[in-house]
DNA sequence: CTAGGGTTAG
């Protein structure tokens, strides 16, 4: 048997594995091929690179790269294109760029590859820069290039560029090709241009199931579950067969409606179609049960095939337990995950750090902070914000402060977390001076900022400051106070004996006062011995639905 | 060799 022929059959085997999703086996076979000293060929290399990108496994991808260099395959444009994709999928952005830069005659395929890789890799800006650069260099984009660029427009909410791509497609007759429409629909949905998404959909002559999915998903994304369900019904009436993505798009609609019964029956449909073993369908199902309050069923489905669980499954369970107030269980899942060497990602941490705060468990909080530092997420603003919140709820304002001070990037939530940290720990004047600092530094403030300041005023009995703050919230910033702001003000005024003013404030409320508002006033009536007003308030309280709010504080 | 829709958090 000639070694060349041998090499070809190895290559065919490798790409066969890749095609069927057996990426690890494909890579093992590639290693075996090297050990057996079989002559390499592009087919084997392409397969191995694809496998390394899909897993993703950067180390083995680099091995394949080095091996191709040594075997003189590195001038092959196909191999280079596959290298770019592999590096991008493994998150090695700079390497992907470097390989791409070394391609001498970049063809439209190579350009499309780097654009789609970066668009999918959380680097939408970079993807669009490549699109621009490509045009500068005089390479004409084809429909695949443009379809690849659309998700980048979507992620950046750059509807202007999205529209001009749409326009260009229209002029180049690409629009007749139905395969560009789902990308357009998704892009318009994500840019909150539902009319345009709908128009693209409605004008399609033959509506591919992918186009339906894009629109259904758009509706669930904007919290319009009923519209999503109606489309789902329409799709089924056309006789088209829904696919996995249809269910991934429609299951969250039942979660939004908290409709356990209908949701479960759609879960049944996924079983009927045989889609229930698809990981994304399964994860959407876990989320469905958890959001409908039946986290036990989520856990049952999760535990049944835990070996198949991916990071999203674990995160869904953590979030599911948190959503149902089973904070300890969320922590158990997180520890199990660590125990099984599943690496928590950003979403895992954003979900679990509040659990430490909730349990007032400084031990967990410190451990999580450590992990955050070790895993390189420490510069993420959302993680930082939850750490500040955790430390202040655990009574370690010093740690919260230190963390806040060294944050290089802060957003409004960071300031709000610090501010409410001061407030809940009784450092009312610090809270108020932080608020002044926000105003001086022109940091955007929101309703939560004001709630923090008002609570500080309440705890400190700072009536004048509270009035002034409440007033500036409405008249200076044009923000609408919610029921919590009112409850805070009523409590502040009431405790200070300004019962009439508190009463007038309630009467002027543009929204219905709830039990916490009335409860604050009632407490004040008792405190100041105003039984006449107190009786009136009791009457109001009695009118509220019995399950509304808790009155323990006031009664 | 490049592609469209799709799960977790905020």
Short mmCIF file of C-alpha atoms in Angstrom, two decimals, chain A residues 185-538:
data_model
loop_
_atom_site.label_atom_id
_atom_site.label_comp_id
_atom_site.label_asym_id
_atom_site.label_seq_id
_atom_site.Cartn_x
_atom_site.Cartn_y
_atom_site.Cartn_z
CA UNK A 185 -34.79 39.00 10.24
CA UNK A 186 -32.62 38.24 13.24
CA UNK A 187 -30.62 41.41 12.70
CA UNK A 188 -33.72 43.60 12.53
CA UNK A 189 -35.19 41.92 15.61
CA UNK A 190 -32.05 42.53 17.60
CA UNK A 191 -32.01 46.15 16.45
CA UNK A 192 -35.59 46.39 17.70
CA UNK A 193 -36.96 47.09 14.24
CA UNK A 194 -39.76 44.65 14.30
CA UNK A 195 -41.64 46.17 11.39
CA UNK A 196 -38.68 45.60 9.11
CA UNK A 197 -38.14 42.06 10.35
CA UNK A 198 -41.77 41.33 9.70
CA UNK A 199 -41.59 42.91 6.24
CA UNK A 200 -38.66 40.71 5.24
CA UNK A 201 -40.54 37.69 6.53
CA UNK A 202 -43.84 38.55 4.89
CA UNK A 203 -42.25 39.12 1.50
CA UNK A 204 -40.60 35.73 1.41
CA UNK A 205 -42.11 33.54 -1.25
CA UNK A 206 -41.19 30.26 0.28
CA UNK A 207 -40.68 30.53 3.99
CA UNK A 208 -37.97 28.29 5.20
CA UNK A 209 -38.33 26.97 8.75
CA UNK A 210 -35.17 28.91 9.63
CA UNK A 211 -36.94 32.17 8.77
CA UNK A 212 -39.85 31.21 11.02
CA UNK A 213 -37.44 30.41 13.80
CA UNK A 214 -35.73 33.77 13.50
CA UNK A 215 -39.03 35.61 13.85
CA UNK A 216 -40.34 33.43 16.68
CA UNK A 217 -37.11 33.95 18.52
CA UNK A 218 -37.36 37.68 17.95
CA UNK A 219 -40.75 37.76 19.65
CA UNK A 220 -39.61 35.81 22.69
CA UNK A 221 -36.58 38.06 22.96
CA UNK A 222 -38.76 41.15 23.26
CA UNK A 223 -41.08 39.49 25.78
CA UNK A 224 -43.97 38.96 23.41
CA UNK A 225 -44.67 35.32 24.15
CA UNK A 226 -48.21 35.37 22.76
CA UNK A 227 -47.01 36.57 19.37
CA UNK A 228 -44.33 33.89 19.42
CA UNK A 229 -46.89 31.21 20.18
CA UNK A 230 -49.21 32.41 17.46
CA UNK A 231 -46.39 32.17 14.94
CA UNK A 232 -45.57 28.72 16.21
CA UNK A 233 -49.15 27.64 15.62
CA UNK A 234 -49.13 29.19 12.16
CA UNK A 235 -45.92 27.39 11.32
CA UNK A 236 -47.45 24.09 12.29
CA UNK A 237 -50.53 24.81 10.22
CA UNK A 238 -48.40 25.26 7.13
CA UNK A 239 -47.43 21.64 7.56
CA UNK A 240 -43.75 22.46 7.83
CA UNK A 241 -41.78 20.40 10.27
CA UNK A 242 -40.36 22.41 13.14
CA UNK A 243 -36.74 21.69 13.95
CA UNK A 244 -34.65 21.89 17.10
CA UNK A 245 -34.20 25.64 16.84
CA UNK A 246 -37.97 26.13 16.61
CA UNK A 247 -38.34 24.59 20.02
CA UNK A 248 -35.39 26.47 21.42
CA UNK A 249 -37.16 29.63 20.27
CA UNK A 250 -40.62 28.72 21.49
CA UNK A 251 -39.93 27.10 24.87
CA UNK A 252 -38.89 30.41 26.47
CA UNK A 253 -42.30 31.80 25.53
CA UNK A 254 -43.93 29.39 27.98
CA UNK A 255 -41.31 30.32 30.52
CA UNK A 256 -42.29 33.97 30.11
CA UNK A 257 -45.94 33.07 30.56
CA UNK A 258 -45.12 30.78 33.47
CA UNK A 259 -47.39 28.32 31.71
CA UNK A 260 -46.26 25.00 33.09
CA UNK A 261 -49.06 23.01 31.54
CA UNK A 262 -48.65 24.17 27.95
CA UNK A 263 -44.90 24.24 28.34
CA UNK A 264 -44.87 20.64 29.45
CA UNK A 265 -46.97 19.66 26.46
CA UNK A 266 -44.45 21.31 24.13
CA UNK A 267 -41.73 19.46 26.00
CA UNK A 268 -43.71 16.36 25.07
CA UNK A 269 -43.63 17.42 21.44
CA UNK A 270 -39.85 17.66 21.50
CA UNK A 271 -39.79 14.07 22.70
CA UNK A 272 -42.17 13.03 19.94
CA UNK A 273 -39.94 14.63 17.33
CA UNK A 274 -36.84 13.18 18.94
CA UNK A 275 -35.37 16.62 19.60
CA UNK A 276 -35.24 16.25 23.36
CA UNK A 277 -31.70 14.95 23.27
CA UNK A 278 -30.45 18.06 21.48
CA UNK A 279 -28.49 19.91 24.11
CA UNK A 280 -29.93 23.32 23.37
CA UNK A 281 -33.46 21.97 23.40
CA UNK A 282 -32.70 20.24 26.66
CA UNK A 283 -31.29 23.37 28.22
CA UNK A 284 -34.27 25.41 27.10
CA UNK A 285 -36.47 22.73 28.70
CA UNK A 286 -34.57 22.88 31.99
CA UNK A 287 -35.02 26.61 31.97
CA UNK A 288 -38.70 26.30 31.16
CA UNK A 289 -39.48 24.14 34.19
CA UNK A 290 -37.35 26.27 36.49
CA UNK A 291 -38.98 29.51 35.35
CA UNK A 292 -42.42 27.96 35.78
CA UNK A 293 -41.56 27.22 39.38
CA UNK A 294 -40.97 23.50 38.94
CA UNK A 295 -37.24 23.35 39.52
CA UNK A 296 -37.57 19.75 40.76
CA UNK A 297 -38.44 18.61 37.27
CA UNK A 298 -35.55 20.63 35.87
CA UNK A 299 -33.24 18.88 38.25
CA UNK A 300 -34.67 15.50 37.39
CA UNK A 301 -34.06 16.05 33.67
CA UNK A 302 -30.63 17.45 34.45
CA UNK A 303 -29.63 14.54 36.67
CA UNK A 304 -30.90 11.91 34.24
CA UNK A 305 -28.23 12.69 31.72
CA UNK A 306 -25.69 14.68 33.61
CA UNK A 307 -22.88 13.29 31.51
CA UNK A 308 -24.26 15.21 28.53
CA UNK A 309 -24.64 18.46 30.44
CA UNK A 310 -22.66 21.42 29.21
CA UNK A 311 -21.82 24.67 30.95
CA UNK A 312 -25.17 26.16 29.95
CA UNK A 313 -27.02 23.25 31.58
CA UNK A 314 -25.16 23.81 34.83
CA UNK A 315 -25.73 27.54 34.70
CA UNK A 316 -29.40 27.02 33.97
CA UNK A 317 -29.71 24.87 37.09
CA UNK A 318 -27.91 27.46 39.21
CA UNK A 319 -30.11 30.25 37.88
CA UNK A 320 -33.16 28.02 38.22
CA UNK A 321 -32.59 27.42 41.91
CA UNK A 322 -31.87 31.11 42.45
CA UNK A 323 -35.03 32.02 40.60
CA UNK A 324 -37.00 29.79 42.96
CA UNK A 325 -35.33 31.15 46.05
CA UNK A 326 -33.52 27.87 46.74
CA UNK A 327 -30.24 29.61 47.27
CA UNK A 328 -28.54 26.78 49.13
CA UNK A 329 -29.38 24.36 46.35
CA UNK A 330 -27.86 26.78 43.83
CA UNK A 331 -24.68 26.70 45.88
CA UNK A 332 -24.76 22.91 45.99
CA UNK A 333 -24.96 22.75 42.20
CA UNK A 334 -22.09 25.20 41.91
CA UNK A 335 -19.90 23.11 44.21
CA UNK A 336 -20.84 19.97 42.33
CA UNK A 337 -19.82 21.66 39.15
CA UNK A 338 -16.40 22.54 40.54
CA UNK A 339 -16.08 19.03 41.91
CA UNK A 340 -16.63 17.62 38.43
CA UNK A 341 -13.99 19.92 36.95
CA UNK A 342 -16.50 21.88 34.91
CA UNK A 343 -15.02 25.35 34.64
CA UNK A 344 -17.51 28.03 35.69
CA UNK A 345 -17.75 30.82 33.17
CA UNK A 346 -18.85 34.41 33.44
CA UNK A 347 -22.53 33.52 33.51
CA UNK A 348 -21.99 30.95 36.27
CA UNK A 349 -20.30 33.56 38.42
CA UNK A 350 -22.80 36.31 37.72
CA UNK A 351 -25.49 33.86 38.84
CA UNK A 352 -23.81 32.43 41.91
CA UNK A 353 -22.20 35.46 43.57
CA UNK A 354 -25.61 36.81 44.67
CA UNK A 355 -26.13 33.47 46.42
CA UNK A 356 -23.23 34.21 48.76
CA UNK A 357 -24.77 37.61 49.43
CA UNK A 358 -28.16 36.06 50.07
CA UNK A 359 -26.75 33.48 52.48
CA UNK A 360 -24.56 36.15 54.09
CA UNK A 361 -21.78 33.65 53.64
CA UNK A 362 -18.49 35.45 53.63
CA UNK A 363 -16.70 32.13 53.29
CA UNK A 364 -18.38 31.46 49.95
CA UNK A 365 -17.98 35.08 49.01
CA UNK A 366 -14.22 35.05 49.52
CA UNK A 367 -13.89 31.75 47.69
CA UNK A 368 -15.83 33.14 44.75
CA UNK A 369 -13.78 36.31 44.72
CA UNK A 370 -10.64 34.17 44.63
CA UNK A 371 -12.00 32.16 41.76
CA UNK A 372 -12.96 35.32 39.90
CA UNK A 373 -9.40 36.59 40.17
CA UNK A 374 -7.85 33.27 39.18
CA UNK A 375 -10.08 32.84 36.17
CA UNK A 376 -9.49 36.34 34.85
CA UNK A 377 -13.05 37.66 35.15
CA UNK A 378 -12.09 40.23 37.75
CA UNK A 379 -12.14 43.13 35.31
CA UNK A 380 -15.69 42.37 34.20
CA UNK A 381 -17.98 45.13 35.42
CA UNK A 382 -20.97 42.91 36.11
CA UNK A 383 -18.89 40.51 38.19
CA UNK A 384 -17.33 43.42 40.05
CA UNK A 385 -20.73 44.89 40.80
CA UNK A 386 -21.99 41.65 42.26
CA UNK A 387 -18.85 41.36 44.40
CA UNK A 388 -19.42 44.85 45.83
CA UNK A 389 -22.99 43.91 46.60
CA UNK A 390 -21.93 40.62 48.15
CA UNK A 391 -19.36 42.26 50.42
CA UNK A 392 -21.71 44.95 51.63
CA UNK A 393 -24.47 42.45 52.33
CA UNK A 394 -21.98 40.33 54.25
CA UNK A 395 -21.11 43.39 56.31
CA UNK A 396 -17.63 43.80 54.87
CA UNK A 397 -17.97 47.33 53.62
CA UNK A 398 -14.20 47.67 53.77
CA UNK A 399 -13.79 44.96 51.13
CA UNK A 400 -16.58 46.45 49.04
CA UNK A 401 -14.90 49.84 49.24
CA UNK A 402 -11.46 48.50 48.33
CA UNK A 403 -12.87 46.66 45.36
CA UNK A 404 -14.88 49.66 44.22
CA UNK A 405 -11.87 51.96 44.45
CA UNK A 406 -9.65 49.77 42.34
CA UNK A 407 -12.21 49.09 39.59
CA UNK A 408 -10.88 50.52 36.36
CA UNK A 409 -14.26 50.55 34.71
CA UNK A 410 -17.35 51.51 36.63
CA UNK A 411 -20.91 51.80 35.43
CA UNK A 412 -24.01 53.19 37.12
CA UNK A 413 -24.66 49.83 38.78
CA UNK A 414 -21.19 49.86 40.38
CA UNK A 415 -21.94 53.22 41.99
CA UNK A 416 -25.42 52.08 42.97
CA UNK A 417 -24.05 48.95 44.63
CA UNK A 418 -21.56 50.96 46.62
CA UNK A 419 -24.19 53.52 47.51
CA UNK A 420 -26.72 51.00 48.74
CA UNK A 421 -23.87 49.24 50.54
CA UNK A 422 -23.31 52.38 52.61
CA UNK A 423 -27.00 52.74 53.11
CA UNK A 424 -27.70 49.20 54.35
CA UNK A 425 -24.69 49.38 56.65
CA UNK A 426 -25.91 52.60 58.21
CA UNK A 427 -23.27 54.90 56.77
CA UNK A 428 -25.89 57.34 55.61
CA UNK A 429 -23.70 60.37 55.19
CA UNK A 430 -21.22 58.41 53.14
CA UNK A 431 -24.04 57.31 50.89
CA UNK A 432 -25.13 60.88 50.42
CA UNK A 433 -21.65 62.14 49.72
CA UNK A 434 -21.13 59.35 47.18
CA UNK A 435 -24.27 60.56 45.47
CA UNK A 436 -22.85 64.09 45.32
CA UNK A 437 -19.69 62.67 43.86
CA UNK A 438 -21.74 60.93 41.19
CA UNK A 439 -23.36 64.20 40.30
CA UNK A 440 -20.04 66.03 40.25
CA UNK A 441 -18.42 63.38 38.09
CA UNK A 442 -21.44 63.42 35.77
CA UNK A 443 -22.11 59.72 36.34
CA UNK A 444 -25.49 58.74 35.00
CA UNK A 445 -27.94 58.19 37.83
CA UNK A 446 -31.10 56.10 37.69
CA UNK A 447 -34.07 55.18 39.84
CA UNK A 448 -31.98 52.71 41.84
CA UNK A 449 -29.45 55.42 42.67
CA UNK A 450 -32.26 57.49 44.14
CA UNK A 451 -33.63 54.56 46.05
CA UNK A 452 -30.24 54.14 47.69
CA UNK A 453 -30.05 57.80 48.63
CA UNK A 454 -33.61 57.87 49.92
CA UNK A 455 -33.00 54.79 52.08
CA UNK A 456 -29.94 56.49 53.51
CA UNK A 457 -32.06 59.54 54.33
CA UNK A 458 -34.64 57.31 55.92
CA UNK A 459 -32.14 55.44 58.08
CA UNK A 460 -30.55 58.71 59.10
CA UNK A 461 -33.79 60.59 59.62
CA UNK A 462 -32.61 63.25 57.17
CA UNK A 463 -35.97 64.71 56.28
CA UNK A 464 -34.89 67.83 54.42
CA UNK A 465 -32.33 65.96 52.36
CA UNK A 466 -34.91 63.29 51.56
CA UNK A 467 -37.45 65.83 50.35
CA UNK A 468 -34.86 67.57 48.27
CA UNK A 469 -33.67 64.28 46.74
CA UNK A 470 -37.17 63.08 45.96
CA UNK A 471 -37.94 66.39 44.35
CA UNK A 472 -34.81 66.41 42.23
CA UNK A 473 -35.47 62.86 41.11
CA UNK A 474 -38.78 63.91 39.60
CA UNK A 475 -38.14 67.44 38.48
CA UNK A 476 -34.45 67.53 37.70
CA UNK A 477 -33.95 64.06 36.27
CA UNK A 478 -37.46 63.34 35.04
CA UNK A 479 -37.42 59.89 36.68
CA UNK A 480 -40.63 58.26 37.81
CA UNK A 481 -40.53 57.05 41.41
CA UNK A 482 -41.87 53.54 41.89
CA UNK A 483 -43.71 52.18 44.87
CA UNK A 484 -40.45 51.56 46.75
CA UNK A 485 -39.45 55.21 46.48
CA UNK A 486 -42.84 56.22 47.84
CA UNK A 487 -42.69 53.74 50.70
CA UNK A 488 -39.31 55.15 51.61
CA UNK A 489 -40.54 58.74 51.57
CA UNK A 490 -43.67 57.94 53.54
CA UNK A 491 -41.57 56.17 56.14
CA UNK A 492 -39.10 59.05 56.32
CA UNK A 493 -41.82 61.68 56.70
CA UNK A 494 -43.90 59.54 59.02
CA UNK A 495 -41.08 58.80 61.44
CA UNK A 496 -40.34 62.51 61.58
CA UNK A 497 -43.93 63.14 62.57
CA UNK A 498 -44.89 64.75 59.26
CA UNK A 499 -48.00 62.63 59.04
CA UNK A 500 -50.03 65.10 57.04
CA UNK A 501 -47.34 65.46 54.45
CA UNK A 502 -46.97 61.69 54.21
CA UNK A 503 -50.70 61.33 53.77
CA UNK A 504 -50.78 63.98 51.07
CA UNK A 505 -47.91 62.29 49.29
CA UNK A 506 -49.83 59.02 49.18
CA UNK A 507 -52.86 60.77 47.80
CA UNK A 508 -50.82 62.34 45.05
CA UNK A 509 -49.27 59.02 44.03
CA UNK A 510 -49.81 58.28 40.33
CA UNK A 511 -49.54 54.54 41.05
CA UNK A 512 -51.47 52.42 43.52
CA UNK A 513 -49.89 52.36 46.97
CA UNK A 514 -49.16 48.84 48.18
CA UNK A 515 -48.97 47.34 51.64
CA UNK A 516 -45.45 48.61 52.23
CA UNK A 517 -46.56 52.21 51.66
CA UNK A 518 -49.62 51.93 53.91
CA UNK A 519 -47.64 49.92 56.42
CA UNK A 520 -45.07 52.69 56.75
CA UNK A 521 -47.77 55.22 57.41
CA UNK A 522 -49.51 52.97 59.88
CA UNK A 523 -46.28 52.48 61.78
CA UNK A 524 -45.86 56.25 61.93
CA UNK A 525 -49.40 56.70 63.20
CA UNK A 526 -48.72 54.30 66.03
CA UNK A 527 -45.41 55.93 66.78
CA UNK A 528 -46.96 59.36 67.01
CA UNK A 529 -50.25 58.29 68.51
CA UNK A 530 -52.48 59.46 65.67
CA UNK A 531 -55.29 56.94 65.95
CA UNK A 532 -57.70 58.78 63.65
CA UNK A 533 -55.38 58.59 60.67
CA UNK A 534 -54.31 55.12 61.76
CA UNK A 535 -57.84 53.81 61.44
CA UNK A 536 -58.15 55.24 57.98
CA UNK A 537 -54.95 53.55 56.97
CA UNK A 538 -56.08 50.25 58.41
#
